[in-house]
Short mmCIF file of C-alpha atoms in Angstrom, two decimals:
data_model
loop_
_atom_site.label_atom_id
_atom_site.label_comp_id
_atom_site.label_asym_id
_atom_site.label_seq_id
_atom_site.Cartn_x
_atom_site.Cartn_y
_atom_site.Cartn_z
CA MET L 206 -22.75 -38.62 68.89
CA ASN L 207 -23.76 -35.48 70.68
CA GLN L 208 -26.87 -34.14 72.14
CA VAL L 209 -27.94 -32.73 69.11
CA ILE L 210 -27.51 -35.73 66.99
CA GLU L 211 -29.06 -37.90 69.70
CA LEU L 212 -32.28 -35.56 69.60
CA ILE L 213 -32.50 -35.59 65.86
CA GLN L 214 -32.22 -39.40 65.79
CA SER L 215 -34.82 -40.04 68.51
CA HIS L 216 -37.67 -38.33 66.74
CA ARG L 217 -41.01 -39.92 66.90
CA SER L 218 -44.31 -38.62 65.64
CA ILE L 219 -46.57 -37.73 68.80
CA ARG L 220 -50.36 -38.07 68.29
CA LYS L 221 -51.55 -37.89 72.04
CA TYR L 222 -50.93 -34.60 74.00
CA LYS L 223 -51.38 -33.54 77.53
CA ASP L 224 -53.68 -30.45 78.06
CA THR L 225 -50.66 -28.43 79.14
CA PRO L 226 -50.59 -25.05 77.02
CA LEU L 227 -47.40 -23.93 75.79
CA THR L 228 -45.82 -20.63 77.20
CA ASN L 229 -45.43 -17.59 75.14
CA GLU L 230 -41.69 -18.05 75.65
CA GLN L 231 -41.76 -21.64 74.15
CA VAL L 232 -43.87 -20.49 71.09
CA GLU L 233 -41.46 -17.57 70.42
CA THR L 234 -38.44 -19.82 70.80
CA ILE L 235 -39.88 -22.43 68.39
CA ILE L 236 -40.63 -19.78 65.81
CA GLN L 237 -37.32 -17.82 66.31
CA SER L 238 -35.66 -21.35 65.73
CA ALA L 239 -37.64 -21.79 62.35
CA GLN L 240 -36.69 -18.43 61.36
CA MET L 241 -32.80 -19.32 61.57
CA ALA L 242 -33.37 -22.04 58.93
CA SER L 243 -31.50 -21.53 55.64
CA SER L 244 -33.41 -19.55 53.03
CA SER L 245 -33.16 -19.16 49.32
CA ASN L 246 -31.60 -15.59 48.66
CA HIS L 247 -32.90 -14.59 52.10
CA MET L 248 -36.45 -14.58 50.79
CA GLN L 249 -38.02 -16.24 53.84
CA ALA L 250 -40.84 -17.10 51.76
CA TYR L 251 -43.13 -18.64 54.50
CA SER L 252 -45.55 -17.62 57.36
CA VAL L 253 -46.84 -19.55 60.25
CA ILE L 254 -50.32 -19.38 61.76
CA GLY L 255 -50.54 -20.54 65.32
CA VAL L 256 -54.06 -22.09 66.17
CA THR L 257 -55.14 -22.37 69.73
CA ASP L 258 -58.87 -21.41 69.37
CA PRO L 259 -60.73 -24.68 70.03
CA ASN L 260 -63.40 -24.03 67.42
CA VAL L 261 -60.74 -23.55 64.75
CA LYS L 262 -58.77 -26.37 65.57
CA LYS L 263 -61.88 -28.43 65.58
CA ARG L 264 -62.70 -27.29 62.04
CA LEU L 265 -59.28 -27.94 60.82
CA ALA L 266 -59.29 -31.24 62.31
CA ILE L 267 -62.28 -32.10 60.18
CA LEU L 268 -60.77 -30.41 56.98
CA ALA L 269 -57.62 -32.58 57.52
CA GLY L 270 -59.46 -35.96 57.47
CA ASN L 271 -60.96 -36.07 60.95
CA GLN L 272 -57.62 -36.18 62.68
CA VAL L 273 -58.50 -35.71 66.30
CA TYR L 274 -54.96 -34.90 67.45
CA VAL L 275 -55.33 -31.60 65.49
CA GLU L 276 -58.06 -30.74 67.71
CA ARG L 277 -56.66 -32.01 70.79
CA CYS L 278 -53.06 -30.67 70.63
CA PRO L 279 -52.35 -27.46 72.64
CA LEU L 280 -50.85 -25.76 69.68
CA PHE L 281 -51.53 -26.30 65.92
CA LEU L 282 -49.26 -24.71 63.52
CA VAL L 283 -50.00 -24.11 59.89
CA TRP L 284 -46.99 -23.71 57.88
CA CYS L 285 -47.62 -21.60 54.65
CA ALA L 286 -45.60 -20.93 51.59
CA ASP L 287 -45.99 -17.00 51.19
CA LEU L 288 -45.08 -14.92 48.25
CA HIS L 289 -47.60 -12.37 49.19
CA ARG L 290 -45.04 -10.61 51.55
CA LEU L 291 -42.52 -10.44 48.72
CA LYS L 292 -45.12 -8.81 46.45
CA VAL L 293 -45.65 -6.14 49.09
CA ALA L 294 -41.85 -5.69 49.15
CA CYS L 295 -41.61 -5.24 45.45
CA SER L 296 -44.46 -2.76 45.49
CA LEU L 297 -42.57 -0.48 48.05
CA GLN L 298 -39.87 -0.41 45.34
CA ASP L 299 -42.41 0.31 42.57
CA THR L 300 -41.44 -3.15 41.04
CA GLU L 301 -44.11 -5.69 39.81
CA MET L 302 -43.31 -9.21 41.08
CA VAL L 303 -43.19 -11.98 38.56
CA ALA L 304 -44.88 -14.50 41.07
CA GLY L 305 -46.37 -17.10 38.76
CA THR L 306 -43.34 -19.30 38.23
CA THR L 307 -42.54 -22.92 39.03
CA GLU L 308 -39.16 -21.67 40.59
CA ASN L 309 -40.74 -19.31 43.03
CA PHE L 310 -43.33 -21.86 43.83
CA ILE L 311 -40.56 -24.34 44.68
CA VAL L 312 -38.53 -21.75 46.74
CA ALA L 313 -41.49 -20.72 48.98
CA THR L 314 -42.31 -24.47 49.53
CA VAL L 315 -38.72 -25.31 50.28
CA ASP L 316 -38.23 -22.53 52.62
CA THR L 317 -41.29 -23.51 54.45
CA ALA L 318 -40.23 -27.02 54.95
CA LEU L 319 -36.64 -26.05 56.20
CA ALA L 320 -38.26 -23.62 58.67
CA ALA L 321 -40.80 -26.12 59.84
CA GLN L 322 -38.05 -28.79 60.57
CA ASN L 323 -35.88 -26.32 62.39
CA ALA L 324 -39.20 -25.66 64.59
CA ALA L 325 -39.65 -29.44 65.20
CA ILE L 326 -36.16 -29.83 66.53
CA ALA L 327 -36.56 -26.81 68.76
CA ALA L 328 -39.92 -28.06 70.17
CA GLU L 329 -38.46 -31.60 70.85
CA SER L 330 -35.36 -29.97 72.52
CA MET L 331 -37.92 -28.56 75.10
CA GLY L 332 -39.35 -31.97 75.74
CA LEU L 333 -42.25 -31.20 73.45
CA GLY L 334 -43.69 -33.49 70.72
CA ILE L 335 -44.70 -32.86 67.19
CA VAL L 336 -46.41 -34.47 64.17
CA TYR L 337 -46.73 -33.21 60.68
CA ILE L 338 -50.21 -32.97 59.09
CA GLY L 339 -50.15 -33.31 55.39
CA GLY L 340 -53.89 -33.74 55.55
CA ILE L 341 -54.07 -30.02 55.62
CA ARG L 342 -54.01 -30.18 51.91
CA ASN L 343 -56.99 -32.31 51.54
CA ASN L 344 -59.40 -29.29 51.60
CA PRO L 345 -56.94 -26.31 50.91
CA LYS L 346 -59.66 -23.92 49.66
CA GLU L 347 -61.58 -24.16 52.89
CA VAL L 348 -58.36 -24.02 55.00
CA ALA L 349 -57.35 -20.85 53.23
CA LYS L 350 -60.74 -19.24 53.76
CA LEU L 351 -60.78 -20.21 57.43
CA LEU L 352 -57.35 -18.74 58.02
CA HIS L 353 -57.83 -15.86 55.76
CA LEU L 354 -54.92 -16.59 53.57
CA PRO L 355 -54.29 -13.86 50.84
CA GLU L 356 -53.33 -14.44 47.28
CA LEU L 357 -49.95 -16.02 46.87
CA VAL L 358 -50.09 -17.81 50.11
CA TYR L 359 -50.94 -21.57 50.41
CA PRO L 360 -50.84 -24.11 53.26
CA VAL L 361 -48.19 -26.59 52.76
CA PHE L 362 -48.89 -28.64 56.12
CA GLY L 363 -49.91 -28.55 59.52
CA MET L 364 -47.98 -29.37 62.68
CA CYS L 365 -49.35 -30.48 66.06
CA VAL L 366 -47.28 -29.43 69.18
CA GLY L 367 -47.60 -30.17 72.73
CA MET L 368 -46.38 -32.27 75.75
CA PRO L 369 -46.41 -35.87 74.81
CA ASP L 370 -48.96 -38.12 76.51
CA HIS L 371 -47.79 -41.36 75.00
CA ASP L 372 -44.34 -43.05 74.13
CA PRO L 373 -44.67 -44.54 70.62
CA GLY L 374 -41.73 -46.64 69.16
CA GLN L 375 -39.86 -45.39 66.16
CA ARG L 376 -40.71 -46.38 62.87
CA PRO L 377 -37.56 -47.93 61.00
CA ARG L 378 -36.26 -45.96 58.28
CA LEU L 379 -34.88 -47.21 54.85
CA PRO L 380 -31.20 -48.35 55.03
CA LEU L 381 -28.65 -45.72 54.68
CA GLU L 382 -27.32 -47.31 51.51
CA LEU L 383 -30.64 -46.86 50.01
CA ILE L 384 -30.71 -43.18 50.46
CA TYR L 385 -26.99 -42.36 50.14
CA HIS L 386 -25.21 -42.63 46.78
CA GLU L 387 -21.56 -41.75 46.13
CA ASN L 388 -20.66 -39.79 43.11
CA ARG L 389 -23.59 -41.21 41.07
CA TYR L 390 -27.10 -42.58 41.45
CA ASP L 391 -26.92 -46.29 41.51
CA PRO L 392 -30.48 -47.76 40.68
CA GLU L 393 -29.33 -51.19 41.10
CA LYS L 394 -29.43 -50.95 44.90
CA ALA L 395 -33.17 -50.35 45.06
CA LYS L 396 -34.84 -53.89 44.35
CA LYS L 397 -32.80 -55.81 46.74
CA GLY L 398 -32.65 -53.21 49.60
CA ILE L 399 -36.36 -52.69 49.29
CA GLU L 400 -37.02 -56.35 49.68
CA GLU L 401 -34.90 -56.56 52.87
CA TYR L 402 -36.62 -53.45 54.22
CA ASP L 403 -40.11 -54.96 53.58
CA GLN L 404 -39.23 -57.91 55.79
CA MET L 405 -38.04 -55.33 58.62
CA MET L 406 -41.26 -53.18 58.14
CA ARG L 407 -43.42 -56.37 58.28
CA ARG L 408 -42.03 -57.33 61.56
CA TYR L 409 -42.59 -53.82 62.83
CA TYR L 410 -46.14 -53.67 61.77
CA LEU L 411 -46.90 -57.02 63.22
CA ASN L 412 -45.30 -56.23 66.56
CA ARG L 413 -46.87 -52.81 66.83
CA THR L 414 -50.49 -54.07 66.05
CA HIS L 415 -50.25 -57.33 67.89
CA HIS L 416 -50.25 -59.24 64.54
CA SER L 417 -53.39 -57.55 63.40
CA ARG L 418 -51.61 -55.68 60.53
CA ASP L 419 -49.53 -57.92 58.07
CA THR L 420 -48.05 -55.49 55.48
CA THR L 421 -44.89 -54.20 54.01
CA TRP L 422 -43.37 -50.85 53.06
CA SER L 423 -43.59 -51.48 49.30
CA LYS L 424 -47.20 -52.62 49.77
CA GLU L 425 -48.13 -49.47 51.67
CA MET L 426 -46.28 -47.16 49.00
CA ALA L 427 -47.97 -49.03 46.08
CA ALA L 428 -51.33 -48.33 47.57
CA ILE L 429 -50.38 -44.61 47.79
CA MET L 430 -48.68 -44.35 44.47
CA ARG L 431 -51.07 -46.38 42.10
CA GLN L 432 -53.46 -43.39 41.90
CA PRO L 433 -53.19 -39.69 41.75
CA ASN L 434 -53.55 -38.04 45.13
CA ARG L 435 -55.20 -34.60 45.89
CA LYS L 436 -55.63 -33.85 42.19
CA HIS L 437 -57.55 -30.57 43.21
CA LEU L 438 -54.20 -28.81 44.45
CA ARG L 439 -53.21 -27.47 41.00
CA SER L 440 -56.44 -25.73 40.46
CA PHE L 441 -56.23 -24.31 44.05
CA LEU L 442 -52.73 -23.13 43.75
CA GLU L 443 -53.52 -21.31 40.44
CA GLY L 444 -56.53 -19.72 42.21
CA GLN L 445 -54.06 -18.49 44.81
CA GLY L 446 -51.85 -16.90 42.13
CA PHE L 447 -49.30 -19.80 41.72
CA ARG L 448 -49.36 -20.10 37.94
CA LEU L 449 -46.44 -22.77 37.75
CA GLU L 450 -45.18 -21.42 34.52
#
């Protein structure tokens, strides 16, 4: 173990923040760290919008499902997959970009996620806390309008950043043997491993909620996966120029 590994393995989602604003140096360091993430073919197909305006944060909090910590965090980062900048680069070379492919959509989304995780680790190394906000995709059309996102840009997720004002416990992860397979995928490990993990998570939920929440991981996942979620996303993405062909 070294300090970097200890930092990564101590991650917790922070949802309460002190009012202390981030310095310009902190913000620049976070974004510069994000920029050093791996990127497919050096495309760097993402952009980040830092939101500090209280009115904009309040609106984003509502659009993300009334998540109050979006409004109350000192800095809210909206991570966007961005093919618009690449279209401009192609135009400078008198080339028409083929934007509407599933591959380009995946590249931009993955680039965004890799950069964001670099940013999260950088923020946590400075004593700050973060939480990802997938709810930014609840109303993507309204978010895009609010943030003036051009064609070929879409909001992948948000990220609250700030000085932690609480000390939440870590949520147990799946056992390593369920995640890591050697040489080939072993589907036989899933059932027994999940049953054991369910018992661990049941104890976690009971302890965290003072016995008011009796549930398991598979029960929570079944509730999420039994129905399609955010069915509006495809039409929104197509409206932004992502044809997914």
